GROMACS .gro file of C-alpha atoms in nm:
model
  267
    1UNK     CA    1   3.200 -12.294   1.436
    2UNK     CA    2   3.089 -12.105   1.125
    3UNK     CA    3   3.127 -12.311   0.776
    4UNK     CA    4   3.435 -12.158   0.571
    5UNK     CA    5   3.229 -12.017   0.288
    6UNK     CA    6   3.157 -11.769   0.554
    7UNK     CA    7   3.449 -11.682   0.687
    8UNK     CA    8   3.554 -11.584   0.291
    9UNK     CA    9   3.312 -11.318   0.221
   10UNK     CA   10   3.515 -11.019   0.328
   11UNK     CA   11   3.916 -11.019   0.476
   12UNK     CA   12   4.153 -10.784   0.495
   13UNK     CA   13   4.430 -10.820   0.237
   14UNK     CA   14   4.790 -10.695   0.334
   15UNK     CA   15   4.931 -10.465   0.136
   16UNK     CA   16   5.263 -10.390   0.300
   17UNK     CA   17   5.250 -10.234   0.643
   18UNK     CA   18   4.876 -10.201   0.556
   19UNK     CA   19   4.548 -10.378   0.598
   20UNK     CA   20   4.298 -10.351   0.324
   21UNK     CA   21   3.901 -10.417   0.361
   22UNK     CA   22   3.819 -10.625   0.069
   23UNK     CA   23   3.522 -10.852  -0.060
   24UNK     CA   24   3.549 -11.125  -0.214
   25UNK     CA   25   3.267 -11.102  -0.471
   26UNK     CA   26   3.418 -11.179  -0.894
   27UNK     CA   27   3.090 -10.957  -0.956
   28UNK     CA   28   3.086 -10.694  -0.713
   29UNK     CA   29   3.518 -10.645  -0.828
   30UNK     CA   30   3.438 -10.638  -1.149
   31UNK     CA   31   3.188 -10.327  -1.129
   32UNK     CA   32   3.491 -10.153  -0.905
   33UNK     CA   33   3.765 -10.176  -1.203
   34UNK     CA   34   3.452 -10.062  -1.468
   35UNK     CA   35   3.398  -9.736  -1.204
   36UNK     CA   36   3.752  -9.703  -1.256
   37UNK     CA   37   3.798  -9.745  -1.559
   38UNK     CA   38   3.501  -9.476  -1.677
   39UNK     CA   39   3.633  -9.240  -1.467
   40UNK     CA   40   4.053  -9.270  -1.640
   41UNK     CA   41   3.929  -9.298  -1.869
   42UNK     CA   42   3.728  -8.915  -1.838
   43UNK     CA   43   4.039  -8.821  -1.721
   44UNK     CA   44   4.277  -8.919  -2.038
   45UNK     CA   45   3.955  -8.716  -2.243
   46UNK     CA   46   4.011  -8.392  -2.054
   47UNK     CA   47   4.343  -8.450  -2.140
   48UNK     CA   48   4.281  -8.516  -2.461
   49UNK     CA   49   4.061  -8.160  -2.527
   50UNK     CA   50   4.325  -7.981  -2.323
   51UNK     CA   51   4.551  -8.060  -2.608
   52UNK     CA   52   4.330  -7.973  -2.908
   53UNK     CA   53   4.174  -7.630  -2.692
   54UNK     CA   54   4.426  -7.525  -2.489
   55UNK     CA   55   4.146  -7.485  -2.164
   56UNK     CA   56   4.374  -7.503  -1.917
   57UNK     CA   57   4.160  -7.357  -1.642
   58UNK     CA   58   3.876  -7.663  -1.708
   59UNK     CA   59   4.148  -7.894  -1.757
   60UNK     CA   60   4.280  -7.802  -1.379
   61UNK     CA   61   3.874  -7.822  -1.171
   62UNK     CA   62   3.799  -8.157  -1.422
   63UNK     CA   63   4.135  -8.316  -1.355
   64UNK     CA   64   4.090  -8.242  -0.970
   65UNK     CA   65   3.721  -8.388  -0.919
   66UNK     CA   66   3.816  -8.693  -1.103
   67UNK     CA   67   4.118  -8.776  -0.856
   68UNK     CA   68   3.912  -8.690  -0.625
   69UNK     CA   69   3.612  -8.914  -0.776
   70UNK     CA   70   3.839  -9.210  -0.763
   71UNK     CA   71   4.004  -9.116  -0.419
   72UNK     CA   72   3.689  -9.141  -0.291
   73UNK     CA   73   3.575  -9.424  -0.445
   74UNK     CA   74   3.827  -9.656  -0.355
   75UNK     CA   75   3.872  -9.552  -0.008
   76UNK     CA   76   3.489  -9.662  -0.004
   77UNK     CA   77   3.563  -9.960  -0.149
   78UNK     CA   78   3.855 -10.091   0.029
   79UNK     CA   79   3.747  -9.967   0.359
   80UNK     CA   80   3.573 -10.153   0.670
   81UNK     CA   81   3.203 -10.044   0.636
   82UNK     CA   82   3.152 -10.112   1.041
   83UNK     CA   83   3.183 -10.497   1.076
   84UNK     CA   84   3.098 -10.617   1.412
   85UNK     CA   85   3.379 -10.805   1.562
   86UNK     CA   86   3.335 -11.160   1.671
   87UNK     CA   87   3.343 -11.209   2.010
   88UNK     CA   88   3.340 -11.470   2.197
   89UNK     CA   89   3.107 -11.334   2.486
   90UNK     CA   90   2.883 -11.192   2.225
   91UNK     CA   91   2.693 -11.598   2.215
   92UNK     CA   92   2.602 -11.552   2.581
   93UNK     CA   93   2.357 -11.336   2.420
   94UNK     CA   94   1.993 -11.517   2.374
   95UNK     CA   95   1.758 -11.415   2.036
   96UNK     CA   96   1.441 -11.209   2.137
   97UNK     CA   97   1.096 -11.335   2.086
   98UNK     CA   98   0.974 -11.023   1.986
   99UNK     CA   99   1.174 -10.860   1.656
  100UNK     CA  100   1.050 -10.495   1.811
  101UNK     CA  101   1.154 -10.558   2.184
  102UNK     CA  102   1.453 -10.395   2.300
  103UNK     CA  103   1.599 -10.709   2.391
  104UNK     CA  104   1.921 -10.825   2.230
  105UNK     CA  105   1.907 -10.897   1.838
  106UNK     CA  106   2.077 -11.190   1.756
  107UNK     CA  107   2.240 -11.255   1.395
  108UNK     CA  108   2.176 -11.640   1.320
  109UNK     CA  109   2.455 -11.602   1.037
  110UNK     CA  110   2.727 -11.433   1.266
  111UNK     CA  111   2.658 -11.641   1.542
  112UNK     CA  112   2.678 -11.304   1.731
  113UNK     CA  113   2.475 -10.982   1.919
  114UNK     CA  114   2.382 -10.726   1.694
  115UNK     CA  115   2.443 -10.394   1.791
  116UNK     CA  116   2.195 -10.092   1.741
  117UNK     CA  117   2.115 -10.038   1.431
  118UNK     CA  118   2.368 -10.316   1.276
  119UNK     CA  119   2.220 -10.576   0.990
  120UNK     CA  120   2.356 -10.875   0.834
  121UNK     CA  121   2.472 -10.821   0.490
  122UNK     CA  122   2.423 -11.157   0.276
  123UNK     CA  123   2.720 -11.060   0.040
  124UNK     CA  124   2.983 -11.006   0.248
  125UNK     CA  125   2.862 -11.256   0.527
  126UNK     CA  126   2.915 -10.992   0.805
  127UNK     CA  127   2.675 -10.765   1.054
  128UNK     CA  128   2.742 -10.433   0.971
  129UNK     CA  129   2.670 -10.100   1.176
  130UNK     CA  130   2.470  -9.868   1.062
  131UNK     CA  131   2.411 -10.013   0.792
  132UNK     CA  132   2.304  -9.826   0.501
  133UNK     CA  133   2.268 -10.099   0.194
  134UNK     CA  134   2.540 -10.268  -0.014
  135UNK     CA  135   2.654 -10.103  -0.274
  136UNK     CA  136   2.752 -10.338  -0.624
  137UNK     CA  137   2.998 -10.060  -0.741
  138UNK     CA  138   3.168 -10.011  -0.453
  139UNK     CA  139   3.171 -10.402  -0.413
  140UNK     CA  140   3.116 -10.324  -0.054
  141UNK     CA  141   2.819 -10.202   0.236
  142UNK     CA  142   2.791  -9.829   0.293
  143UNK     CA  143   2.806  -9.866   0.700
  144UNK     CA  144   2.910  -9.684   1.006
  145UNK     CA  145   3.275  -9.637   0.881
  146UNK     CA  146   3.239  -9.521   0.495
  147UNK     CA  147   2.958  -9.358   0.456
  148UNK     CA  148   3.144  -9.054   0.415
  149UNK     CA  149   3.364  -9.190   0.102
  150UNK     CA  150   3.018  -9.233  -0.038
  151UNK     CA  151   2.891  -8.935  -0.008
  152UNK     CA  152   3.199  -8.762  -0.164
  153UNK     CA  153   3.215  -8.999  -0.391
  154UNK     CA  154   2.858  -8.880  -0.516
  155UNK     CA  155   2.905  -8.579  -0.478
  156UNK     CA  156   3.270  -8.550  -0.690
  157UNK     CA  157   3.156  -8.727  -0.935
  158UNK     CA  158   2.842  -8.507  -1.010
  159UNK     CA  159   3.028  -8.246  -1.026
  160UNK     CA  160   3.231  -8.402  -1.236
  161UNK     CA  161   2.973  -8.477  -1.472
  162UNK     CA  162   2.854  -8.141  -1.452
  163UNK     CA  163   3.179  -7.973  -1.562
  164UNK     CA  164   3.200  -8.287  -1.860
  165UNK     CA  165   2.906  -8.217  -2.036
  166UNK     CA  166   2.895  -7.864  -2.158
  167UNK     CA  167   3.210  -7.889  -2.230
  168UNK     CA  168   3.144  -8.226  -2.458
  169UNK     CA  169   2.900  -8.001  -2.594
  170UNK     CA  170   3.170  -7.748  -2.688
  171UNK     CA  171   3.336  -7.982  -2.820
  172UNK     CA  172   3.111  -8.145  -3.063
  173UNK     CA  173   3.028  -7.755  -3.219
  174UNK     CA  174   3.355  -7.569  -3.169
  175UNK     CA  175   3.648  -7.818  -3.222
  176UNK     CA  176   3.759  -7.808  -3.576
  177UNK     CA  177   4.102  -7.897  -3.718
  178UNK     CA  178   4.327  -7.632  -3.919
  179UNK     CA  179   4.225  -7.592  -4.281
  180UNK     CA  180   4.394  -7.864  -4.453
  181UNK     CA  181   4.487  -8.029  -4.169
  182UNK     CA  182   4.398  -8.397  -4.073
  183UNK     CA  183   4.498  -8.472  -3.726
  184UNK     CA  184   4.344  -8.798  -3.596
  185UNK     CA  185   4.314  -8.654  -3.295
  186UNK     CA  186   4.016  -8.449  -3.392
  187UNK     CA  187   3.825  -8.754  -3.487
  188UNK     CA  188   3.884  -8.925  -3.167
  189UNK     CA  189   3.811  -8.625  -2.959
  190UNK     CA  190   3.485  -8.548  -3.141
  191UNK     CA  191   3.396  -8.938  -3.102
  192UNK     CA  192   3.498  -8.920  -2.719
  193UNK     CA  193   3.280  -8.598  -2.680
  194UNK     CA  194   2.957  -8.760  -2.786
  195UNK     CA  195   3.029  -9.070  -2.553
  196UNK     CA  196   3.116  -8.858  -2.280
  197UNK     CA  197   2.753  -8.661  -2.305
  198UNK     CA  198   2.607  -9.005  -2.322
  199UNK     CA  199   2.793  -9.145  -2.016
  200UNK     CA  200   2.784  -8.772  -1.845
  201UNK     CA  201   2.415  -8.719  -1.871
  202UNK     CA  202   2.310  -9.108  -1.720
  203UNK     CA  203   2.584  -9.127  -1.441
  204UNK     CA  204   2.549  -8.769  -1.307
  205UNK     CA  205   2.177  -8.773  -1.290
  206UNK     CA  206   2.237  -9.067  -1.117
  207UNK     CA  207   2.484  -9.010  -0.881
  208UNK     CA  208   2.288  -8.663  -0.809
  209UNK     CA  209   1.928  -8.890  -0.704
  210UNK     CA  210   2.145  -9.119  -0.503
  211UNK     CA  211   2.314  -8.775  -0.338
  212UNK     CA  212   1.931  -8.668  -0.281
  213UNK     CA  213   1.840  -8.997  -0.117
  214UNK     CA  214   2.129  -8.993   0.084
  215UNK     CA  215   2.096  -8.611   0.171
  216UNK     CA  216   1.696  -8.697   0.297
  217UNK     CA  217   1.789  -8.998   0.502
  218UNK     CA  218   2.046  -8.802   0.698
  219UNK     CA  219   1.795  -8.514   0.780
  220UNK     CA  220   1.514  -8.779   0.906
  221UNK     CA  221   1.842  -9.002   1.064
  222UNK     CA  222   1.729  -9.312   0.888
  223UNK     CA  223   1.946  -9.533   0.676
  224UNK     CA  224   1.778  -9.694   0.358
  225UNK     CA  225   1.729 -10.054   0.515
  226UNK     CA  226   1.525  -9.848   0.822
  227UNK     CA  227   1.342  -9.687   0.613
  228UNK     CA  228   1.230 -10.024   0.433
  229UNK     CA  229   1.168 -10.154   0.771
  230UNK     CA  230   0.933  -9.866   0.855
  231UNK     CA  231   1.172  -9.790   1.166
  232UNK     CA  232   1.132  -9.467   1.253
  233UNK     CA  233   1.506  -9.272   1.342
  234UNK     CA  234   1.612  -9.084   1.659
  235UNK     CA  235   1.484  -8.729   1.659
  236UNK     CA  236   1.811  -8.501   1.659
  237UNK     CA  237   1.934  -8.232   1.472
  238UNK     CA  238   2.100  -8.239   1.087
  239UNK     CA  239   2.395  -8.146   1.242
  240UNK     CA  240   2.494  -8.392   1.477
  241UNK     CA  241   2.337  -8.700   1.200
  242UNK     CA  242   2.609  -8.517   0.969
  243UNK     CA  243   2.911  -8.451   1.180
  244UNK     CA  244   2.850  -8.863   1.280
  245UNK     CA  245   2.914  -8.942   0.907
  246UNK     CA  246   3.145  -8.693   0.847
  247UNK     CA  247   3.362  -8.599   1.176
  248UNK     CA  248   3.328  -8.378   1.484
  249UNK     CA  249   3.356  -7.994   1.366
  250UNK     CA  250   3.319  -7.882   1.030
  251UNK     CA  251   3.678  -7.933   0.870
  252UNK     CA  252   3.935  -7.938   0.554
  253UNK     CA  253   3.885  -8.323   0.633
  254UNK     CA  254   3.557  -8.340   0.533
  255UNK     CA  255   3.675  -8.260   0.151
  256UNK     CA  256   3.848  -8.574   0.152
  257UNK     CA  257   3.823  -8.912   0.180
  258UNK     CA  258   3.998  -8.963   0.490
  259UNK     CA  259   3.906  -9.148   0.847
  260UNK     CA  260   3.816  -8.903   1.084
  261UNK     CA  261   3.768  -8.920   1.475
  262UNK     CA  262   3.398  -8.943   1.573
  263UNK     CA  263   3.348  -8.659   1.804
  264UNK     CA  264   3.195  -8.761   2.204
  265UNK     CA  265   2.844  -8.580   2.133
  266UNK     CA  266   2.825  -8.762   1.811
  267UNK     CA  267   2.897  -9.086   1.865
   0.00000   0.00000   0.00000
């Protein structure tokens, strides 16, 4: 029997007629309502310049990848990463002498086989497959089941940052109140547009070399924790390593965050 300590890391929390993937870390939840937070509060500043510019057009493609930002992010968030089930004829299974035999791994924590490929994550107390690392802002592992949140989570909110900072820029040189005119609005705006280059600059470069690392361990088929280990991935094509994480073909579904079917040649 495993302590209880252990059995508390991650549950699924009802939420109505649904279940809802959720750690129970106070640090990692605390970094998930800060994400959430920067990006509303992006969103209430292209708001904000919408009203003082009248850009409509920027106001639509900024408002757009920051729902999307946040869709993203909490589907990552609040979704099962790939947790292997407890089973009951999974302790039949012995532990391998050999860590590099193709034996059967076995997870001293879980009290369970490890599947290919799966590690145990320390944080939520659960082998994960496919495990790519664990991520502190989505308070969560990027597995099997979400990478694909993550990686349009990256790459919304870079874009995102990419369409807030020129246009912070704009701001700061371009946005002047009517002669004899004091609006407080002006003020604020001009004070959100220099915080919004600041935050713009450091989380989309960011979120852009995460993107990269990502992009690179998907063409060599190699999550981050393999490629710390030295293992070397199956040899396949980018295509089929993509549609895995993404879906089977090529779809409007792989624009959003949504679950999608794995496809036969894929899984």
């Amino acid at each position: 029997t495993l302590p209880k300590w252990r059995l508390a890391a991650c549950c699924y929390v009802r939420w109505g007629s649904m279940q809802i993937w959720w750690v129970q870390d106070p640090c990692g939840r605390n970094y998930v309502f800060i994400a959430q937070a920067l990006l509303a509060g992006s969103g209430l500043f292209g708001v904000a310049i919408w009203q003082c510019l009248s850009v409509q057009s920027w106001l639509i493609v900024h408002e757009a990848s920051y729902f999307l930002a946040a869709w993203a992010h909490l589907a990552c968030a609040l979704s099962d990463p790939g947790a292997v089930p407890r089973g009951a004829a999974e302790v039949l299974a012995t532990e391998p002498e050999d860590e590099n035999s193709s034996a059967v791994r076995w997870c001293k924590h879980c009290q369970l086989a490890k599947p290919p490929r799966a590690h145990h994550c320390s944080t939520c107390q659960r082998c994960i497959r496919k495990m790519d690392h664990h991520c502190m802002w989505m308070n969560n592992c990027i597995g099997a089941n979400n990478q694909k949140h993550f990686l349009l989570f990256l790459t919304y909110t870079s874009l995102h940052c990419l369409g807030v900072a020129p246009m912070s820029l704009w701001c700061l040189f371009a946005l002047h109140p009517p002669p004899g005119e004091e609006n407080p609005l002006y003020a604020a705006v001009s004070l959100g547009s220099i915080l919004s280059l600041l935050l713009a600059g450091c989380l989309g470069r960011y979120c852009m070399q995460l993107l990269n690392e990502q992009y690179h361990s998907l063409k060599k088929n190699q999550t981050f924790i393999e490629q710390l280990q030295g293992t070397v991935g199956e040899a396949r094509a980018f295509r089929a390593t993509l549609q895995e994480v993404m879906g089977c073909a090529p779809s409007w579904r792989w624009l959003v965050p949504l679950a999608v079917p794995r496809c036969e040649s894929a899984a």
